[in-house]
Tab-separated table of N, CA and C in Angstrom:
chain	number	residue	atom	x	y	z
A	206	LEU	N	0.832	-0.858	0.259
A	206	LEU	CA	-0.044	0.026	0.042
A	206	LEU	C	1.066	1.331	-0.176
A	207	GLY	N	0.609	2.208	-0.929
A	207	GLY	CA	1.333	3.253	-0.887
A	207	GLY	C	0.488	4.524	-1.037
A	208	VAL	N	1.045	5.789	-0.240
A	208	VAL	CA	-0.007	6.676	-0.122
A	208	VAL	C	0.736	8.053	-0.578
A	209	THR	N	-0.019	9.091	-1.337
A	209	THR	CA	0.799	10.319	-1.645
A	209	THR	C	-0.462	11.533	-1.316
A	210	TYR	N	0.252	12.072	-0.661
A	210	TYR	CA	-0.645	13.966	-0.399
A	210	TYR	C	-0.071	14.486	-0.755
A	211	ASP	N	-1.316	15.665	-1.413
A	211	ASP	CA	-0.502	16.821	-1.746
A	211	ASP	C	-0.241	18.335	-1.081
A	212	GLY	N	-0.544	18.002	0.045
A	212	GLY	CA	-0.441	19.014	1.287
A	212	GLY	C	-1.459	19.697	1.145
A	213	GLY	N	-2.532	19.886	0.530
A	213	GLY	CA	-3.806	20.604	0.299
A	213	GLY	C	-4.715	19.912	1.781
A	214	SER	N	-5.798	21.180	1.457
A	214	SER	CA	-7.110	20.655	2.316
A	214	SER	C	-8.204	20.275	1.897
A	215	VAL	N	-8.208	19.162	0.743
A	215	VAL	CA	-9.108	18.621	0.122
A	215	VAL	C	-9.102	17.207	-0.016
A	216	VAL	N	-9.745	16.523	0.264
A	216	VAL	CA	-9.636	15.311	0.215
A	216	VAL	C	-9.007	14.277	-1.046
A	217	THR	N	-9.856	14.873	-2.021
A	217	THR	CA	-8.906	14.499	-3.278
A	217	THR	C	-7.430	14.942	-3.670
A	218	GLY	N	-6.581	15.311	-2.631
A	218	GLY	CA	-5.478	15.149	-2.563
A	218	GLY	C	-4.394	14.113	-1.994
A	219	ILE	N	-5.056	13.165	-1.585
A	219	ILE	CA	-4.821	11.891	-1.201
A	219	ILE	C	-5.449	10.954	-2.314
A	220	THR	N	-4.086	10.537	-2.685
A	220	THR	CA	-3.826	8.870	-3.161
A	220	THR	C	-3.542	7.932	-3.221
A	221	LEU	N	-4.302	7.052	-3.000
A	221	LEU	CA	-3.446	5.359	-2.752
A	221	LEU	C	-3.522	4.548	-3.689
A	222	TYR	N	-2.357	3.586	-3.492
A	222	TYR	CA	-1.881	2.872	-4.311
A	222	TYR	C	-1.745	1.392	-3.422
A	223	ASN	N	-2.434	0.344	-4.494
A	223	ASN	CA	-2.125	-1.025	-4.102
A	223	ASN	C	-1.388	-1.791	-5.246
A	224	ASN	N	-0.119	-2.134	-4.664
A	224	ASN	CA	0.856	-3.175	-5.469
A	224	ASN	C	1.276	-2.008	-7.095
A	225	GLY	N	1.052	-0.818	-6.227
A	225	GLY	CA	1.670	0.167	-7.567
A	225	GLY	C	0.394	0.897	-8.530
A	226	ALA	N	-0.587	0.111	-8.553
A	226	ALA	CA	-2.368	0.739	-9.101
A	226	ALA	C	-2.813	1.491	-8.064
A	227	THR	N	-3.509	2.494	-8.904
A	227	THR	CA	-4.044	3.564	-8.170
A	227	THR	C	-5.544	2.641	-7.845
A	228	GLU	N	-5.825	3.267	-6.450
A	228	GLU	CA	-7.211	3.005	-5.758
A	228	GLU	C	-8.197	4.111	-5.854
A	229	THR	N	-9.228	3.849	-6.271
A	229	THR	CA	-10.442	4.904	-6.230
A	229	THR	C	-10.848	4.200	-4.529
A	230	PRO	N	-10.911	5.034	-3.369
A	230	PRO	CA	-11.972	5.018	-2.490
A	230	PRO	C	-13.387	5.263	-3.012
A	231	THR	N	-13.742	4.160	-2.410
A	231	THR	CA	-15.611	4.268	-2.573
A	231	THR	C	-16.133	5.082	-1.775
A	232	ASN	N	-15.825	5.051	-0.563
A	232	ASN	CA	-16.358	6.317	0.629
A	232	ASN	C	-15.547	6.962	1.344
A	233	VAL	N	-15.795	8.038	0.885
A	233	VAL	CA	-15.402	9.443	1.506
A	233	VAL	C	-16.274	9.927	2.685
A	234	ASN	N	-15.993	10.254	3.832
A	234	ASN	CA	-16.518	10.804	4.699
A	234	ASN	C	-16.693	12.514	4.389
A	235	SER	N	-15.733	12.851	3.611
A	235	SER	CA	-15.895	14.424	3.783
A	235	SER	C	-15.202	14.526	2.624
A	236	GLY	N	-15.718	16.037	1.716
A	236	GLY	CA	-14.720	16.037	0.699
A	236	GLY	C	-13.706	17.526	1.339
A	237	THR	N	-13.440	17.957	2.655
A	237	THR	CA	-12.244	18.493	3.066
A	237	THR	C	-11.485	18.178	4.058
A	238	LEU	N	-10.728	18.007	4.448
A	238	LEU	CA	-9.669	18.029	5.380
A	238	LEU	C	-9.568	19.107	6.827
A	239	ALA	N	-10.474	18.717	7.765
A	239	ALA	CA	-10.177	19.796	8.971
A	239	ALA	C	-9.081	20.583	9.184
A	240	ALA	N	-7.511	19.769	9.101
A	240	ALA	CA	-6.380	20.605	9.535
A	240	ALA	C	-5.392	19.867	8.290
A	241	SER	N	-4.173	20.378	8.361
A	241	SER	CA	-3.268	19.657	7.473
A	241	SER	C	-3.306	18.525	7.896
A	242	ILE	N	-2.946	17.392	7.405
A	242	ILE	CA	-2.317	15.941	7.757
A	242	ILE	C	-0.923	16.085	8.268
A	243	GLY	N	-0.018	17.114	7.703
A	243	GLY	CA	1.049	17.388	8.524
A	243	GLY	C	2.242	16.247	7.712
A	244	THR	N	3.865	16.524	8.490
A	244	THR	CA	4.516	15.543	8.033
A	244	THR	C	5.101	14.847	8.714
A	245	ASN	N	4.738	15.006	10.418
A	245	ASN	CA	5.362	14.595	11.633
A	245	ASN	C	5.126	12.658	11.726
A	246	VAL	N	5.761	12.156	11.009
A	246	VAL	CA	5.690	10.631	10.731
A	246	VAL	C	5.849	9.906	12.260
A	247	ASN	N	5.866	10.520	13.298
A	247	ASN	CA	5.757	9.966	14.627
A	247	ASN	C	4.238	9.883	14.652
A	248	ASN	N	3.609	10.167	14.290
A	248	ASN	CA	1.799	10.392	14.371
A	248	ASN	C	1.163	9.392	13.161
A	249	ILE	N	2.129	8.325	12.461
A	249	ILE	CA	1.253	7.494	11.582
A	249	ILE	C	0.327	6.864	12.369
A	250	GLY	N	-0.963	6.701	11.964
A	250	GLY	CA	-2.211	6.177	12.182
A	250	GLY	C	-2.911	6.831	13.365
A	251	ARG	N	-2.610	8.090	13.753
A	251	ARG	CA	-3.341	9.164	15.033
A	251	ARG	C	-4.096	10.124	14.538
A	252	THR	N	-5.177	10.524	15.269
A	252	THR	CA	-5.703	11.760	15.162
A	252	THR	C	-6.034	12.183	16.362
A	253	PRO	N	-5.938	13.721	16.513
A	253	PRO	CA	-5.892	14.204	17.800
A	253	PRO	C	-6.835	13.476	18.530
A	254	THR	N	-7.756	12.869	18.736
A	254	THR	CA	-8.702	11.945	19.542
A	254	THR	C	-8.780	10.528	19.209
A	255	SER	N	-7.577	9.868	18.891
A	255	SER	CA	-7.377	8.544	19.282
A	255	SER	C	-6.033	8.422	19.664
A	256	ASP	N	-5.561	6.705	19.694
A	256	ASP	CA	-4.381	6.259	20.314
A	256	ASP	C	-3.723	6.025	18.894
A	257	GLU	N	-2.355	5.920	18.896
A	257	GLU	CA	-1.528	5.753	18.424
A	257	GLU	C	-1.828	4.400	17.264
A	258	PHE	N	-1.401	4.336	16.310
A	258	PHE	CA	-1.982	2.586	15.665
A	258	PHE	C	-0.619	1.598	16.590
A	259	ASN	N	-1.674	0.689	16.666
A	259	ASN	CA	-1.085	-0.492	17.513
A	259	ASN	C	-0.646	-1.775	16.634
A	260	GLY	N	0.485	-1.721	15.931
A	260	GLY	CA	0.258	-2.612	14.815
A	260	GLY	C	1.757	-2.509	14.321
A	261	SER	N	2.076	-3.112	13.279
A	261	SER	CA	3.488	-2.860	12.798
A	261	SER	C	3.616	-2.249	11.602
A	262	LEU	N	4.527	-1.912	10.775
A	262	LEU	CA	4.816	-1.291	9.365
A	262	LEU	C	5.821	-1.580	8.751
A	263	GLY	N	5.841	-2.443	7.491
A	263	GLY	CA	7.011	-3.296	6.843
A	263	GLY	C	7.461	-2.185	5.784
A	264	MET	N	8.537	-1.913	5.492
A	264	MET	CA	9.354	-1.327	4.073
A	264	MET	C	8.583	0.188	4.473
A	265	LEU	N	8.626	0.722	5.026
A	265	LEU	CA	8.202	1.969	5.359
A	265	LEU	C	8.789	3.117	4.941
A	266	ALA	N	8.267	4.047	3.713
A	266	ALA	CA	9.575	5.076	3.395
A	266	ALA	C	8.755	6.478	3.604
A	267	VAL	N	9.382	7.730	3.328
A	267	VAL	CA	8.671	8.911	3.694
A	267	VAL	C	9.798	9.603	2.902
A	268	PHE	N	9.421	10.283	2.261
A	268	PHE	CA	10.193	11.146	1.259
A	268	PHE	C	9.791	12.763	1.181
A	269	THR	N	10.630	13.672	0.827
A	269	THR	CA	10.059	14.902	1.270
A	269	THR	C	10.200	15.634	-0.443
A	270	ALA	N	10.027	14.763	-1.397
A	270	ALA	CA	9.653	15.179	-2.528
A	270	ALA	C	8.236	14.628	-2.654
A	271	ALA	N	7.586	14.920	-3.991
A	271	ALA	CA	6.089	14.693	-4.486
A	271	ALA	C	6.807	13.465	-5.425
A	272	LYS	N	5.922	12.420	-5.302
A	272	LYS	CA	6.110	11.060	-6.216
A	272	LYS	C	5.286	11.082	-7.239
A	273	THR	N	5.345	10.472	-8.366
A	273	THR	CA	3.979	10.000	-9.293
A	273	THR	C	3.654	8.728	-9.400
A	274	ALA	N	2.572	8.666	-9.752
A	274	ALA	CA	1.833	7.195	-10.124
A	274	ALA	C	2.977	6.262	-10.438
A	275	ALA	N	4.006	6.678	-11.531
A	275	ALA	CA	5.142	5.928	-12.366
A	275	ALA	C	6.080	5.743	-11.064
A	276	ASP	N	6.041	6.258	-10.147
A	276	ASP	CA	6.980	6.274	-9.081
A	276	ASP	C	6.576	5.347	-8.073
A	277	MET	N	5.296	5.192	-7.568
A	277	MET	CA	4.487	4.131	-6.968
A	277	MET	C	4.659	3.011	-7.301
A	278	LEU	N	4.717	2.911	-8.822
A	278	LEU	CA	4.660	1.507	-9.548
A	278	LEU	C	5.815	0.739	-9.448
A	279	ARG	N	7.236	1.551	-9.735
A	279	ARG	CA	8.401	1.442	-9.712
A	279	ARG	C	8.833	1.012	-8.199
A	280	PHE	N	8.405	1.227	-6.931
A	280	PHE	CA	8.742	0.956	-5.737
A	280	PHE	C	8.080	0.044	-5.612
A	281	ALA	N	6.692	-0.328	-5.702
A	281	ALA	CA	5.666	-2.020	-5.736
A	281	ALA	C	6.967	-2.771	-6.380
A	282	LYS	N	7.406	-2.659	-7.361
A	282	LYS	CA	7.928	-3.504	-8.285
A	282	LYS	C	9.387	-4.022	-7.406
A	283	LEU	N	9.949	-2.978	-7.163
A	283	LEU	CA	10.968	-3.098	-6.389
A	283	LEU	C	10.847	-4.184	-5.297
A	284	ALA	N	9.851	-3.749	-4.518
A	284	ALA	CA	9.426	-4.318	-2.952
A	284	ALA	C	8.953	-5.633	-3.561
A	285	GLY	N	8.491	-6.075	-4.586
A	285	GLY	CA	8.248	-7.500	-5.044
A	285	GLY	C	6.739	-7.550	-5.148
A	286	PHE	N	6.084	-6.795	-4.853
A	286	PHE	CA	4.283	-6.337	-4.878
A	286	PHE	C	3.805	-6.090	-6.349
A	287	ALA	N	4.159	-6.156	-7.423
A	287	ALA	CA	3.607	-5.482	-8.710
A	287	ALA	C	4.611	-6.226	-9.934
């Protein structure tokens, strides 16, 4: 699973990738984000009113530059998922 975020305040700025292919969400609760998602990787899976993610993540990568769909497919292939 890969996720990109354009830094904006609209839900359409979030793109999900499954094995390098773009996934279209079928259920979106709102068209806007209440606040910026931010870049604090210490809060993955956490909201202001929830606990932290209680699990594990493998092959986690955080980038400071925008990634394209082609980049996400290449990463999935390198990891053996596509």
